[in-house]
């Protein structure tokens, strides 16, 4: 069966450190992988998209890697700040050639301590 | 910056009642989506809508659910006869001129079925 696995335990780090979140998947061949941020009681906010032929993508303090052999994506936040505290969701393209349908992982909670 | 809006923010209803959740997608967007998130669970795709018809739907989106774009701005989700297990956050999302564009999520409607 298809699975998207993100660490269910919260990641606690000190301000200024790099946070690394993991997304592993099985039985998917996604053309895209996306990372979203979700704050409590709010909708997901898109952060980055990486395509299957890209190894790495950066945006300001964010970096995403995508290893289709390992079936894994890593999401890094450098110089983390307390305002980065949120739940981070990865989402895979699960379309069958029609509309893009993202399938979400359960997310990992990040807590950045001042 | 344009954003997706949803009303109401919280809807309480009795089991068996019909509810309509409303969304105003970003004005020049062409693809519209509904998702739900049961408390503590992952975001789940319900349905996508393009060119005035459903383009994809999940197993969750059974005969009790329907969507409509009654005019040029609103996009609605109707649940005909609510069940206790329909209690969740419902998110509307939209994206631009390609189904693979970034999706922009609304703030959600919390549906509580008693």
Short mmCIF file of C-alpha atoms in Angstrom, two decimals:
data_model
loop_
_atom_site.label_atom_id
_atom_site.label_comp_id
_atom_site.label_asym_id
_atom_site.label_seq_id
_atom_site.Cartn_x
_atom_site.Cartn_y
_atom_site.Cartn_z
CA UNK A 1 0.00 0.00 0.00
CA UNK A 2 1.04 3.60 -0.49
CA UNK A 3 2.51 5.38 2.50
CA UNK A 4 3.93 8.79 3.27
CA UNK A 5 5.83 8.88 6.54
CA UNK A 6 6.85 11.92 8.48
CA UNK A 7 8.22 11.89 12.00
CA UNK A 8 5.25 11.96 14.32
CA UNK A 9 7.35 13.19 17.22
CA UNK A 10 7.91 16.92 17.49
CA UNK A 11 11.33 18.24 16.61
CA UNK A 12 12.68 20.59 19.26
CA UNK A 13 15.67 22.75 18.37
CA UNK A 14 17.39 25.88 19.59
CA UNK A 15 17.08 29.15 17.75
CA UNK A 16 19.82 29.59 15.18
CA UNK A 17 20.26 25.88 14.51
CA UNK A 18 19.28 24.06 11.33
CA UNK A 19 16.08 22.06 11.45
CA UNK A 20 15.89 18.97 9.25
CA UNK A 21 12.59 17.24 8.62
CA UNK A 22 12.17 13.97 6.76
CA UNK A 23 9.52 12.68 4.40
CA UNK A 24 9.71 9.04 3.30
CA UNK A 25 7.33 7.40 0.90
CA UNK A 26 6.61 3.95 -0.47
CA UNK A 27 4.74 2.75 -3.53
CA UNK A 28 4.60 6.16 -5.13
CA UNK A 29 6.31 7.54 -8.19
CA UNK A 30 5.59 11.22 -7.72
CA UNK A 31 6.37 13.73 -10.40
CA UNK A 32 6.36 16.45 -7.73
CA UNK A 33 6.86 16.75 -4.03
CA UNK A 34 5.77 19.78 -2.07
CA UNK A 35 6.36 21.08 1.41
CA UNK A 36 3.75 23.11 3.25
CA UNK A 37 3.61 24.88 6.58
CA UNK A 38 0.50 24.60 8.73
CA UNK A 39 -0.18 26.65 11.83
CA UNK A 40 -2.80 25.48 14.36
CA UNK A 41 -6.34 26.00 13.07
CA UNK A 42 -5.12 27.32 9.72
CA UNK A 43 -4.86 26.01 6.19
CA UNK A 44 -1.57 24.74 4.74
CA UNK A 45 0.69 27.34 3.18
CA UNK A 46 2.83 26.30 0.23
CA UNK A 47 6.58 26.62 0.72
CA UNK A 48 8.49 24.74 -1.97
CA UNK A 49 7.93 22.34 -4.85
CA UNK A 50 10.61 20.01 -6.16
CA UNK A 51 10.29 17.92 -9.28
CA UNK A 52 11.46 14.36 -9.74
CA UNK A 53 14.37 15.44 -11.95
CA UNK A 54 15.62 17.98 -9.40
CA UNK A 55 17.93 17.02 -6.57
CA UNK A 56 17.72 20.20 -4.55
CA UNK A 57 15.72 23.41 -4.32
CA UNK A 58 16.38 26.50 -2.22
CA UNK A 59 14.34 29.47 -1.17
CA UNK A 60 15.82 31.91 1.31
CA UNK A 61 16.49 29.88 4.51
CA UNK A 62 14.71 26.80 3.15
CA UNK A 63 16.25 23.89 1.29
CA UNK A 64 14.57 20.76 0.00
CA UNK A 65 16.21 17.65 -1.39
CA UNK A 66 14.50 14.87 -3.30
CA UNK A 67 16.05 11.43 -3.66
CA UNK A 68 13.83 9.25 -5.84
CA UNK A 69 16.09 6.23 -5.27
CA UNK A 70 15.80 6.43 -1.50
CA UNK A 71 12.20 7.66 -1.85
CA UNK A 72 12.93 10.45 0.54
CA UNK A 73 12.81 14.20 0.78
CA UNK A 74 14.60 16.27 3.38
CA UNK A 75 13.45 19.75 4.34
CA UNK A 76 15.95 22.07 5.99
CA UNK A 77 15.43 25.41 7.71
CA UNK A 78 18.71 27.15 8.41
CA UNK A 79 19.17 29.79 11.13
CA UNK A 80 15.83 28.74 12.60
CA UNK A 81 13.69 31.24 14.48
CA UNK A 82 10.87 30.80 17.01
CA UNK A 83 8.52 32.06 14.29
CA UNK A 84 9.38 28.94 12.28
CA UNK A 85 7.53 26.85 14.88
CA UNK A 86 4.70 25.10 13.05
CA UNK A 87 3.75 21.76 11.54
CA UNK A 88 5.43 21.00 8.22
CA UNK A 89 3.65 18.78 5.74
CA UNK A 90 5.04 17.01 2.73
CA UNK A 91 2.70 16.25 -0.13
CA UNK A 92 3.22 13.99 -3.12
CA UNK A 93 1.63 14.15 -6.51
CA UNK A 94 -0.77 11.23 -6.66
CA UNK A 95 -2.42 12.02 -9.97
CA UNK A 96 -3.05 9.43 -12.64
CA UNK A 97 -2.39 11.79 -15.50
CA UNK A 98 -5.35 14.02 -14.73
CA UNK A 99 -5.48 16.89 -12.27
CA UNK A 100 -2.69 17.17 -9.78
CA UNK A 101 -3.86 15.59 -6.53
CA UNK A 102 -1.53 16.10 -3.60
CA UNK A 103 -1.48 13.37 -0.99
CA UNK A 104 -0.32 14.71 2.33
CA UNK A 105 1.73 13.22 5.10
CA UNK A 106 0.61 13.75 8.68
CA UNK A 107 3.26 16.37 9.22
CA UNK A 108 6.02 16.95 11.74
CA UNK A 109 5.74 19.60 14.39
CA UNK A 110 8.78 21.86 14.70
CA UNK A 111 9.36 23.82 17.91
CA UNK A 112 12.15 26.37 17.88
CA UNK A 113 13.18 27.49 21.35
CA UNK A 114 14.58 30.99 21.91
CA UNK B 1 -2.14 39.80 -1.76
CA UNK B 2 -5.21 37.89 -3.01
CA UNK B 3 -6.36 35.05 -0.81
CA UNK B 4 -8.94 32.30 -0.63
CA UNK B 5 -11.73 33.03 1.83
CA UNK B 6 -14.14 30.62 3.47
CA UNK B 7 -17.37 31.04 5.41
CA UNK B 8 -18.42 30.30 8.02
CA UNK B 9 -15.31 29.82 10.13
CA UNK B 10 -17.22 27.41 12.38
CA UNK B 11 -20.43 25.53 11.66
CA UNK B 12 -22.27 23.44 14.22
CA UNK B 13 -25.03 21.18 12.99
CA UNK B 14 -27.13 18.25 14.07
CA UNK B 15 -26.55 14.81 12.61
CA UNK B 16 -28.67 14.29 9.51
CA UNK B 17 -28.82 17.98 8.62
CA UNK B 18 -27.56 19.45 5.39
CA UNK B 19 -24.68 21.92 5.45
CA UNK B 20 -23.20 24.14 2.80
CA UNK B 21 -19.65 25.35 3.17
CA UNK B 22 -18.70 28.34 1.09
CA UNK B 23 -15.46 29.41 -0.51
CA UNK B 24 -14.38 32.34 -2.63
CA UNK B 25 -11.28 31.25 -4.56
CA UNK B 26 -8.69 33.69 -5.86
CA UNK B 27 -10.38 35.56 -8.69
CA UNK B 28 -8.34 34.52 -11.72
CA UNK B 29 -7.88 30.91 -10.64
CA UNK B 30 -9.40 28.10 -12.64
CA UNK B 31 -8.91 24.98 -10.51
CA UNK B 32 -10.74 24.51 -7.24
CA UNK B 33 -10.43 21.91 -4.52
CA UNK B 34 -11.92 20.77 -1.26
CA UNK B 35 -9.94 18.97 1.44
CA UNK B 36 -10.78 17.90 4.93
CA UNK B 37 -8.67 17.40 8.02
CA UNK B 38 -10.04 15.45 10.96
CA UNK B 39 -8.57 16.72 14.20
CA UNK B 40 -5.03 15.41 14.62
CA UNK B 41 -5.08 13.66 11.25
CA UNK B 42 -3.65 14.43 7.84
CA UNK B 43 -5.11 16.68 5.20
CA UNK B 44 -7.21 14.53 2.82
CA UNK B 45 -8.22 15.36 -0.74
CA UNK B 46 -11.95 15.32 -1.43
CA UNK B 47 -12.56 16.73 -4.89
CA UNK B 48 -11.15 18.91 -7.64
CA UNK B 49 -13.23 21.06 -9.98
CA UNK B 50 -12.37 22.60 -13.30
CA UNK B 51 -14.38 24.05 -16.15
CA UNK B 52 -17.62 23.66 -14.20
CA UNK B 53 -17.26 19.99 -13.56
CA UNK B 54 -15.59 17.58 -11.17
CA UNK B 55 -12.22 16.47 -12.52
CA UNK B 56 -11.16 14.14 -9.71
CA UNK B 57 -12.70 12.87 -6.51
CA UNK B 58 -11.58 10.62 -3.70
CA UNK B 59 -13.32 7.68 -2.09
CA UNK B 60 -14.38 9.99 0.72
CA UNK B 61 -16.43 12.08 -1.70
CA UNK B 62 -19.49 9.84 -1.84
CA UNK B 63 -23.08 10.60 -2.81
CA UNK B 64 -23.57 12.67 0.33
CA UNK B 65 -21.19 15.29 -1.02
CA UNK B 66 -21.64 17.67 -3.89
CA UNK B 67 -19.86 20.76 -5.16
CA UNK B 68 -21.10 23.70 -7.12
CA UNK B 69 -19.87 26.94 -8.58
CA UNK B 70 -23.14 28.83 -8.55
CA UNK B 71 -21.69 32.07 -9.88
CA UNK B 72 -18.38 33.50 -11.00
CA UNK B 73 -16.93 33.78 -7.54
CA UNK B 74 -18.28 31.19 -5.10
CA UNK B 75 -17.41 27.51 -4.80
CA UNK B 76 -19.50 25.46 -2.40
CA UNK B 77 -19.35 22.07 -0.75
CA UNK B 78 -22.66 20.54 0.31
CA UNK B 79 -23.03 17.63 2.67
CA UNK B 80 -26.59 16.35 2.37
CA UNK B 81 -27.02 14.40 5.56
CA UNK B 82 -24.20 14.97 7.98
CA UNK B 83 -22.76 12.20 10.11
CA UNK B 84 -20.75 12.46 13.29
CA UNK B 85 -17.63 11.42 11.38
CA UNK B 86 -17.98 14.41 9.05
CA UNK B 87 -16.73 16.60 11.89
CA UNK B 88 -13.47 18.08 10.61
CA UNK B 89 -11.81 21.17 9.22
CA UNK B 90 -12.74 21.67 5.59
CA UNK B 91 -10.28 23.56 3.44
CA UNK B 92 -10.93 25.06 0.05
CA UNK B 93 -7.99 25.65 -2.29
CA UNK B 94 -7.49 27.10 -5.73
CA UNK B 95 -4.76 27.40 -8.28
CA UNK B 96 -4.12 29.22 -11.47
CA UNK B 97 -3.91 28.23 -15.07
CA UNK B 98 -2.43 24.78 -14.58
CA UNK B 99 -3.47 21.98 -12.30
CA UNK B 100 0.16 21.62 -11.29
CA UNK B 101 0.46 25.18 -10.05
CA UNK B 102 0.79 25.94 -6.39
CA UNK B 103 -2.47 25.56 -4.53
CA UNK B 104 -3.55 28.34 -2.23
CA UNK B 105 -5.56 27.20 0.75
CA UNK B 106 -8.27 29.07 2.59
CA UNK B 107 -8.39 29.35 6.38
CA UNK B 108 -10.87 26.49 6.68
CA UNK B 109 -14.32 25.90 8.11
CA UNK B 110 -14.53 23.87 11.29
CA UNK B 111 -17.60 21.62 11.00
CA UNK B 112 -18.92 20.10 14.20
CA UNK B 113 -21.68 17.50 13.87
CA UNK B 114 -23.56 16.76 17.09
#
